[in-house]
Tab-separated table of C-alpha atoms in Angstrom:
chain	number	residue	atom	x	y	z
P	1	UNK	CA	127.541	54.113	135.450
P	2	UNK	CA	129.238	52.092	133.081
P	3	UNK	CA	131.845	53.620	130.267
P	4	UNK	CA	129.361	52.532	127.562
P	5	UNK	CA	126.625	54.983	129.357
P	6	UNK	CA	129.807	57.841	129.059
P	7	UNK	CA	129.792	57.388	125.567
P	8	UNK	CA	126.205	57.302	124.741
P	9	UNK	CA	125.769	59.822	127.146
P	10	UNK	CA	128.200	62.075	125.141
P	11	UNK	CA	127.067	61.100	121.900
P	12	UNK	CA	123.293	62.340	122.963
P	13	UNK	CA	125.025	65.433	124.188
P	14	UNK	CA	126.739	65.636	120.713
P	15	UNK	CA	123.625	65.512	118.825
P	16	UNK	CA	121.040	67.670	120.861
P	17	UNK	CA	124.126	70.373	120.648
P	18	UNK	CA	124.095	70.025	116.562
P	19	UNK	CA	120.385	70.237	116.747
P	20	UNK	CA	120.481	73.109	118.749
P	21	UNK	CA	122.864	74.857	116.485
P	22	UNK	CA	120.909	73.651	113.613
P	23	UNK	CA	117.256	75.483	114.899
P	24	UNK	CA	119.129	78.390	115.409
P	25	UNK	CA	120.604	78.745	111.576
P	26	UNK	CA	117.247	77.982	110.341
P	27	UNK	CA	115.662	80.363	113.123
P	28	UNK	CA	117.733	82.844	111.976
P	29	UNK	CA	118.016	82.454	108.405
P	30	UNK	CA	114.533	82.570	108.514
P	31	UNK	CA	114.423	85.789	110.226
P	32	UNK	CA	116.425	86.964	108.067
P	33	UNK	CA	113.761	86.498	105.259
P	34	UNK	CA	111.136	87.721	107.002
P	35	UNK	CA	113.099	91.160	107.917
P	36	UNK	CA	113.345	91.805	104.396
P	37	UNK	CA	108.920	91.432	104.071
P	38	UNK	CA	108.552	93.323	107.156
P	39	UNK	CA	110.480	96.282	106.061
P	40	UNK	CA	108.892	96.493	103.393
P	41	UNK	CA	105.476	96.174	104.623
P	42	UNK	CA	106.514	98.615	107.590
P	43	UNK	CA	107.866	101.286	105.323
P	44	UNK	CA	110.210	102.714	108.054
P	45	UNK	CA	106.763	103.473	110.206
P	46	UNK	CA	108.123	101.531	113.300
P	47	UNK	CA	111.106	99.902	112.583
P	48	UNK	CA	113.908	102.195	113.128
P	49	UNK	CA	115.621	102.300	109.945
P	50	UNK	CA	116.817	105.384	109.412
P	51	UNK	CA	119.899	105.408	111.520
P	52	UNK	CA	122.707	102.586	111.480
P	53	UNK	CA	121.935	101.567	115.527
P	54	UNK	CA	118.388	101.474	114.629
P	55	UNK	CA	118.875	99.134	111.486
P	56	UNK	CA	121.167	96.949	113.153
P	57	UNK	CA	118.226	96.713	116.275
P	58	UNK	CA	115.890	96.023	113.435
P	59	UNK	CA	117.684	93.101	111.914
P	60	UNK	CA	118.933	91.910	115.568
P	61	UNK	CA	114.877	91.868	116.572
P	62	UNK	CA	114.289	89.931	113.515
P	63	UNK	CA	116.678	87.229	113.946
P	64	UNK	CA	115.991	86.438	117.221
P	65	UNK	CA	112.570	86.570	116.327
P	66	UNK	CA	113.211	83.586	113.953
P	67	UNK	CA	115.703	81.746	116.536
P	68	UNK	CA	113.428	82.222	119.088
P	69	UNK	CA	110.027	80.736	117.161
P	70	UNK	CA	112.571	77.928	115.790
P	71	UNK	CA	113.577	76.764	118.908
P	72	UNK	CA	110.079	76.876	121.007
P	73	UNK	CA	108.503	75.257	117.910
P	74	UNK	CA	111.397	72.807	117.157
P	75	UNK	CA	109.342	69.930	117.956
P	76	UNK	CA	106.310	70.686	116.421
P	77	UNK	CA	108.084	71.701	113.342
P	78	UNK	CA	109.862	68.575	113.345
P	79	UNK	CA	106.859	66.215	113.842
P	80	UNK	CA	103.445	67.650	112.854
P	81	UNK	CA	101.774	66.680	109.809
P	82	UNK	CA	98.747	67.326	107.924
P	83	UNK	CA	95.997	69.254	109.613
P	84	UNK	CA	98.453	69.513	112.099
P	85	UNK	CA	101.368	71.309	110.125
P	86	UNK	CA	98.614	73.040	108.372
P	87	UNK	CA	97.749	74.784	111.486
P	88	UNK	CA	100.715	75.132	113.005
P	89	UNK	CA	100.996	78.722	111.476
P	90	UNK	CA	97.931	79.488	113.936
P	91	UNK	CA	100.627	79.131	116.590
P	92	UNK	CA	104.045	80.181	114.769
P	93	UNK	CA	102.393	83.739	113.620
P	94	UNK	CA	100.908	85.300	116.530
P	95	UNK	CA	104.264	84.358	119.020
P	96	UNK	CA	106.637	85.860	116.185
P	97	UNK	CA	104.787	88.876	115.893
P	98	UNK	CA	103.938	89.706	119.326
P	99	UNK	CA	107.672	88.955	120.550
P	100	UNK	CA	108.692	91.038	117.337
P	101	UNK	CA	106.503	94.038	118.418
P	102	UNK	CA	108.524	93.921	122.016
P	103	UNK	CA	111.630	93.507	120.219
P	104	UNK	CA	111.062	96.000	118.264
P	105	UNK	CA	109.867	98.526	120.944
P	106	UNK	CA	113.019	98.040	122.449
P	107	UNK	CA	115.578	98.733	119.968
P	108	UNK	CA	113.483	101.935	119.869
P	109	UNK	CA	113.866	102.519	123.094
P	110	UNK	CA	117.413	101.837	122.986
P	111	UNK	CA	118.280	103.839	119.506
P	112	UNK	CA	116.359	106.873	121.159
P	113	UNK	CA	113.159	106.333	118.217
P	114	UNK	CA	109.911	108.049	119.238
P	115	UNK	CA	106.411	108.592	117.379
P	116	UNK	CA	105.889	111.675	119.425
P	117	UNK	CA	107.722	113.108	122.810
P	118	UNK	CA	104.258	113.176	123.929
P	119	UNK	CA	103.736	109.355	123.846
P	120	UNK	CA	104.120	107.387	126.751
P	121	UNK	CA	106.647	104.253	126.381
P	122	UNK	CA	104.009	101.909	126.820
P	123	UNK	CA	101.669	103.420	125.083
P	124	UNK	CA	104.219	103.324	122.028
P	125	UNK	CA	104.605	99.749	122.770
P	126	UNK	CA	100.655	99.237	122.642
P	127	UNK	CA	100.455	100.613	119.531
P	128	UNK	CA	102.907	98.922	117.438
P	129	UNK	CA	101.565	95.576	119.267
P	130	UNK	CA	97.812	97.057	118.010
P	131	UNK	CA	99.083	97.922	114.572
P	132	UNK	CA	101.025	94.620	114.029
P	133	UNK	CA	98.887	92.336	115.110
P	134	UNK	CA	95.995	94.045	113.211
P	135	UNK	CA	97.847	93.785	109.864
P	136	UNK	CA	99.284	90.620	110.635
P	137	UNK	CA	96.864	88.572	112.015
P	138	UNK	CA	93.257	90.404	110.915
P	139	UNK	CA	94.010	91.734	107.986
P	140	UNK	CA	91.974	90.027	105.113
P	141	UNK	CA	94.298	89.758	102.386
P	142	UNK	CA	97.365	90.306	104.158
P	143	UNK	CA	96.576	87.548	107.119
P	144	UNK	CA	96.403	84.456	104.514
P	145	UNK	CA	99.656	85.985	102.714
P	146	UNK	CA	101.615	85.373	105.806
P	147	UNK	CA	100.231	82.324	107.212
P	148	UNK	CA	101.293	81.302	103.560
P	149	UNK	CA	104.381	82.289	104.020
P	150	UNK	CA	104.892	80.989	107.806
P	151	UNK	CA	103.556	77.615	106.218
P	152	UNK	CA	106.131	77.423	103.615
P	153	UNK	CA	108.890	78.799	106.011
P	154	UNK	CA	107.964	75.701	108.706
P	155	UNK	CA	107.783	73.155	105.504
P	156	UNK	CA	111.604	74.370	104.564
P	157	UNK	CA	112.938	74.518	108.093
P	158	UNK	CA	111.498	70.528	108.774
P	159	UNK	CA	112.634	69.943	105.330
P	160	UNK	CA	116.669	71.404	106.813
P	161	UNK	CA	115.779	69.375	110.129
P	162	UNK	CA	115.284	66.028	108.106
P	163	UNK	CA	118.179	66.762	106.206
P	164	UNK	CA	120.707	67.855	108.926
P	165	UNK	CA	119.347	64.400	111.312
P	166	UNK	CA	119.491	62.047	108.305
C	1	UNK	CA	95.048	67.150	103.258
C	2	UNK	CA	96.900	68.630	100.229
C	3	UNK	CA	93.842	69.952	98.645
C	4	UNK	CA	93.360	72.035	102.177
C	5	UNK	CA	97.104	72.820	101.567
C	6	UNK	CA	96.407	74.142	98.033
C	7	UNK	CA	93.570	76.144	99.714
C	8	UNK	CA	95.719	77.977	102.162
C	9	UNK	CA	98.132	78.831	99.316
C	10	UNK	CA	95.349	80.053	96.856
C	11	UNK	CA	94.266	82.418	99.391
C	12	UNK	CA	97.772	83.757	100.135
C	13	UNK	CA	98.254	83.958	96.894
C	14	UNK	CA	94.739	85.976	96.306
C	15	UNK	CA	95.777	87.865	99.272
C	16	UNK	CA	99.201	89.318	97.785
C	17	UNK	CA	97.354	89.786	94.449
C	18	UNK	CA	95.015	92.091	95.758
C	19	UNK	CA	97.828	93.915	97.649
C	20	UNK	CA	99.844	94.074	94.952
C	21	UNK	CA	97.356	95.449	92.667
C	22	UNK	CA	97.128	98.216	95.464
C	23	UNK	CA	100.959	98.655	95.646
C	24	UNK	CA	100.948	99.252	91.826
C	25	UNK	CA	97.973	101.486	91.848
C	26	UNK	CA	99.599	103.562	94.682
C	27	UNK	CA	102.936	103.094	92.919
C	28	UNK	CA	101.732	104.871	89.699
C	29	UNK	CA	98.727	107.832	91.124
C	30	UNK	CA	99.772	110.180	93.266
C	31	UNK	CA	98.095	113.027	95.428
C	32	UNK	CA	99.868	116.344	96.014
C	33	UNK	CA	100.330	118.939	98.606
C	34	UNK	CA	102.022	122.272	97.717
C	35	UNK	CA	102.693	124.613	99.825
C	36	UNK	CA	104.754	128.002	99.790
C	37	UNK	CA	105.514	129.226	103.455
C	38	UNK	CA	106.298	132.868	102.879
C	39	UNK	CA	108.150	134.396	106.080
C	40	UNK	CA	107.924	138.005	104.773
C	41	UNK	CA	103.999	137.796	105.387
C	42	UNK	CA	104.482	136.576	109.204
C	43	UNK	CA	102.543	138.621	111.571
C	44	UNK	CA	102.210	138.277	115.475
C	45	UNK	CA	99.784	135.346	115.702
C	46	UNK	CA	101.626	133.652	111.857
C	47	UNK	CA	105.603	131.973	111.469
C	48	UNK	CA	104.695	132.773	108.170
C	49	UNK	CA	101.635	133.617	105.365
C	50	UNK	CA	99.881	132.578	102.220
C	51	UNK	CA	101.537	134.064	98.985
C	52	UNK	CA	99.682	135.007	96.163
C	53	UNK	CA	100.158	134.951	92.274
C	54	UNK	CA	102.477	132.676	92.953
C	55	UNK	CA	104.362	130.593	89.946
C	56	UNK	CA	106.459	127.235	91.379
C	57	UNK	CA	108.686	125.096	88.915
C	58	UNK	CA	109.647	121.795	90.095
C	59	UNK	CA	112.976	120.597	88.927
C	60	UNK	CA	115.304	117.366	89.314
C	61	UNK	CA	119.022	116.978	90.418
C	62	UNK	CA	119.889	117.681	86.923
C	63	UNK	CA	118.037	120.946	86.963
C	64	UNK	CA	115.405	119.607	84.067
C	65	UNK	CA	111.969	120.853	84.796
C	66	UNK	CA	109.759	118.385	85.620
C	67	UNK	CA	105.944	120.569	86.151
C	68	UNK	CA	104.680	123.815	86.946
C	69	UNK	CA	102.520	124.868	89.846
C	70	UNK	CA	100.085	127.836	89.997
C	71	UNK	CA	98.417	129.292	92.940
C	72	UNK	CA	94.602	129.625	92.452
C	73	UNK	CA	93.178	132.617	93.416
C	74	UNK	CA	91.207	133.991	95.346
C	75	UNK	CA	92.493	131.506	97.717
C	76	UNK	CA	96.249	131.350	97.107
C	77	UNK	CA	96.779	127.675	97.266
C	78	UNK	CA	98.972	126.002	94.713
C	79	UNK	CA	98.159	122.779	92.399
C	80	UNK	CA	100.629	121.740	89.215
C	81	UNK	CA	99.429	121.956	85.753
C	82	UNK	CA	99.045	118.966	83.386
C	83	UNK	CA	101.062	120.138	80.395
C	84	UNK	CA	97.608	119.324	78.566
C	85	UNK	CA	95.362	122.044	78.386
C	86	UNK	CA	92.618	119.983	78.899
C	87	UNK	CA	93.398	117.900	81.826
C	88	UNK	CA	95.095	121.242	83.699
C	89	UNK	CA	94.480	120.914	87.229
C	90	UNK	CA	90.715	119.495	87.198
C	91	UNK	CA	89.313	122.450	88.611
C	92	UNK	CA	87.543	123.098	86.045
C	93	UNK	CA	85.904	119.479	86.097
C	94	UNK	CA	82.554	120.184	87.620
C	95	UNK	CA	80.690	116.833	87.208
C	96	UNK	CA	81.814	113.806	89.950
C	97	UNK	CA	82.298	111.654	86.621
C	98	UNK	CA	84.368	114.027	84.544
C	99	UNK	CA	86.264	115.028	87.681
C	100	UNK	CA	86.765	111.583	88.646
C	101	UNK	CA	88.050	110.534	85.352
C	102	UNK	CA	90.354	114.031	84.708
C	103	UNK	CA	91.689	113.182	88.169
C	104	UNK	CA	92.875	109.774	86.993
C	105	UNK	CA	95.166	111.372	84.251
C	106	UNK	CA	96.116	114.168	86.543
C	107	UNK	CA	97.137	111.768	89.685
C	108	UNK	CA	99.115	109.148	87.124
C	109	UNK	CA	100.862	112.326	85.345
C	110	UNK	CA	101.832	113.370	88.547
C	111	UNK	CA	103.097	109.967	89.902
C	112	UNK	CA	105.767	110.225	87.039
C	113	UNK	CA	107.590	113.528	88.041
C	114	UNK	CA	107.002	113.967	92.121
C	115	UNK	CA	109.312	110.873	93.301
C	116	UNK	CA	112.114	113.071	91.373
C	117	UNK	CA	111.534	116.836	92.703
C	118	UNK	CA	114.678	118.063	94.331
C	119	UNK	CA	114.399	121.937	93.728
C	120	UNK	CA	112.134	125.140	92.319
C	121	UNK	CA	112.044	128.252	91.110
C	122	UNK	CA	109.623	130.153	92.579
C	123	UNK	CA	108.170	133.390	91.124
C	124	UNK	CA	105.964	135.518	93.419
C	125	UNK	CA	105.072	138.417	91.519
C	126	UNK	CA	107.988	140.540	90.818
C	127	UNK	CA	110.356	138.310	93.203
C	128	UNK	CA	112.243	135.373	91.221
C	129	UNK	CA	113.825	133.023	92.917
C	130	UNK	CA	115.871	129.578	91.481
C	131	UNK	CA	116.796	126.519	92.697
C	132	UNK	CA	114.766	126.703	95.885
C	133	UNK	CA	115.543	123.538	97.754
C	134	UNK	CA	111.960	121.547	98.034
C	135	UNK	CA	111.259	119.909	101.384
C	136	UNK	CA	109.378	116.598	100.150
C	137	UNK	CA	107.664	114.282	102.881
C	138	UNK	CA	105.906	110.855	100.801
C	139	UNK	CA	103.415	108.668	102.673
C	140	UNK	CA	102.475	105.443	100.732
C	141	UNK	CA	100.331	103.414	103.089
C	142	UNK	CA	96.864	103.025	101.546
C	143	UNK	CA	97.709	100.453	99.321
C	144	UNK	CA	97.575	97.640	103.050
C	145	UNK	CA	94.118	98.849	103.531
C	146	UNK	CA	92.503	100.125	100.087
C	147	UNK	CA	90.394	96.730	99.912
C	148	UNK	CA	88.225	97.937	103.438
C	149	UNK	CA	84.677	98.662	101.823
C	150	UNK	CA	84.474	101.731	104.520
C	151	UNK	CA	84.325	105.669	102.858
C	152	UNK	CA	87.016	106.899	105.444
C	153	UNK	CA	89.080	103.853	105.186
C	154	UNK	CA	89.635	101.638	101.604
C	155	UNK	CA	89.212	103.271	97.914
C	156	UNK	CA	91.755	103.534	94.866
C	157	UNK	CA	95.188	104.267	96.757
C	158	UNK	CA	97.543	106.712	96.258
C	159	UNK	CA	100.260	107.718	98.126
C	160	UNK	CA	101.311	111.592	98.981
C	161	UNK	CA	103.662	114.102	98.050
C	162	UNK	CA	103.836	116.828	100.548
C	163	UNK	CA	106.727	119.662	98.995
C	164	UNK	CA	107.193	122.398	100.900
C	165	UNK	CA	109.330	125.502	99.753
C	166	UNK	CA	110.122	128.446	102.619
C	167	UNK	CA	111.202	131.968	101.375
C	168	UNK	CA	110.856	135.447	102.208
C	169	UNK	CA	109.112	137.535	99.746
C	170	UNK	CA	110.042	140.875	100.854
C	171	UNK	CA	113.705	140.122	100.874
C	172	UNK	CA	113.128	137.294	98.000
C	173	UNK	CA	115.335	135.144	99.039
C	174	UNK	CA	114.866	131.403	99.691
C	175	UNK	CA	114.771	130.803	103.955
C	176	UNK	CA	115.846	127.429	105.701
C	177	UNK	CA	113.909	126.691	108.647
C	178	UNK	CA	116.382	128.861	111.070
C	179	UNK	CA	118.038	130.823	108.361
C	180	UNK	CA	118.012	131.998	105.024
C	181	UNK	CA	120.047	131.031	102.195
């Protein structure tokens, strides 16, 4: 190992670091975003927004949400074009809503939320993963709404990634 | 490639037109629920009864009155009054068609007033009470699903008032759930 592999060693350390940091403002600026649709859409029916705890959860669920889809989808993000891009929302939608239902389930859980004291846990946790993915990814005009919006959310996030890498 | 791209966003943008239109329909016709739980009529199997000849006025913070509710006898239960005589409550309406389109008035009228109700006073024949605090539950969902061509499921949305005012009648007083006021 030579000092000149040190340095370009470091400086590749450097820059995956900075892109790290840089999927996880975009992942979470974009969860951000789609908090504010969701909540709306929701209407308070699972997320838990009427206490402080359970609005904080809420937010919390839907940032990592975004972080979490921004970093497993980095590369695609980054790369795919065309048909490609265009149906990378097929991919991008159903992972950030079904890891936003368990999210979301367990900020419940932790903020004390219930739909009934009669309702099992997991069968709370099947229905908001029923409900959500029936509105999100089978619902006729609701579905192409989203992957609208998921298209236009991956076109500004590889739009940051360009910028931030050039 | 961007004319598939264009697609996509047409039908997104069809998508949130429809919803929308459903959101603004719900937004502006409402359905309501009145009820008057009288404690004074409770027996051993009841919490509480039915009142009849019963006379409810709906009022805002600012104490302006906003409608007026009359129970309909025989049966006792309550529905507000269109201020015109001959929209009323639609009762009256005995054709689907005329019903349907007296409804229309009646449900936007009352989409105007019920988002503000915050008290009552309640008249239950000779007992008058005032500034009955109104317990007011609102559901708005139908608007995601009023596009589903199914009778139980889609059709015009609307979203729900439920107001519920608790007294006693033979004390006439107004009654908080565990107490009276």
């Amino acid at each position: 190992v030579t000092v000149g592999d040190d340095v370009f060693r470091d400086a590749s350390s450097s820059h995956s670091h900075r892109r790290q940091l840089g999927a996880t403002t975009i992942g979470a600026v974009s969860g951000g975003a789609w908090f504010a649709l969701v909540s709306f859409l929701d209407g308070g029916w699972a997320l838990p927004l009427r206490s402080a705890w359970g609005l904080a959860g809420a937010i919390a669920s839907a940032v990592v949400t975004g972080v979490a889809v921004m970093h497993l989808f980095q590369i695609p993000i980054r790369r795919a074009r065309g048909l490609a891009g265009l149906a990378l929302p097929l991919a991008t939608l159903p992972t950030a809503i079904v890891l936003f239902s368990i999210l979301i389930w367990s900020a419940r859980r932790l903020t004390g939320a219930a739909f009934s004291p009669t309702l099992s846990p997991r069968a709370e946790f099947e229905l908001i993963l029923v409900i959500y993915v029936f509105y999100g990814l089978l619902s006729v005009p609701l579905t192409p709404v989203l992957f609208g919006l998921a298209y236009l959310n991956q076109h500004w996030a590889r739009a940051m990634f360009l910028r931030r890498t050039a | 490639m961007r004319r598939l791209a264009k697609l996509v966003l047409a039908a997104a943008l069809a998508g949130a037109l429809v919803l929308a239109w459903g959101y603004w329909h719900a937004s502006t016709h409402a359905s309501l629920q009145i009820n008057v739980d009288d404690v004074g009529l409770k027996s051993a199997n009841q919490a509480y009864g039915t009142p009849h000849n019963v006379t409810v006025t709906f009022r805002d913070h600012s104490n302006v009155a906003l409608a007026v509710a009359r129970s309909i006898e025989p049966a006792g239960y309550l529905l507000a009054v269109h201020p015109n005589a001959d929209i009323g409550t639609c009762e009256h309406r005995t054709s689907p068609g005329e019903h349907s389109s007296c409804y229309k008035q009646y449900s936007a009228w009352s989409a105007r007033w019920a988002p503000h109700v915050h008290s009552a006073d309640v008249s239950i024949g000779g007992c008058h009470l005032h500034g009955v605090p109104v317990a007011a539950s609102v559901s708005n969902a139908e608007w995601l699903l009023w596009w589903v061509p199914l009778p139980h499921v889609g059709g015009v949305p609307r979203q729900y008032f439920d107001f519920t005012i608790a007294v006693d009648s033979r004390s006439c007083v107004a009654v908080v759930r565990g107490g009276t006021l």
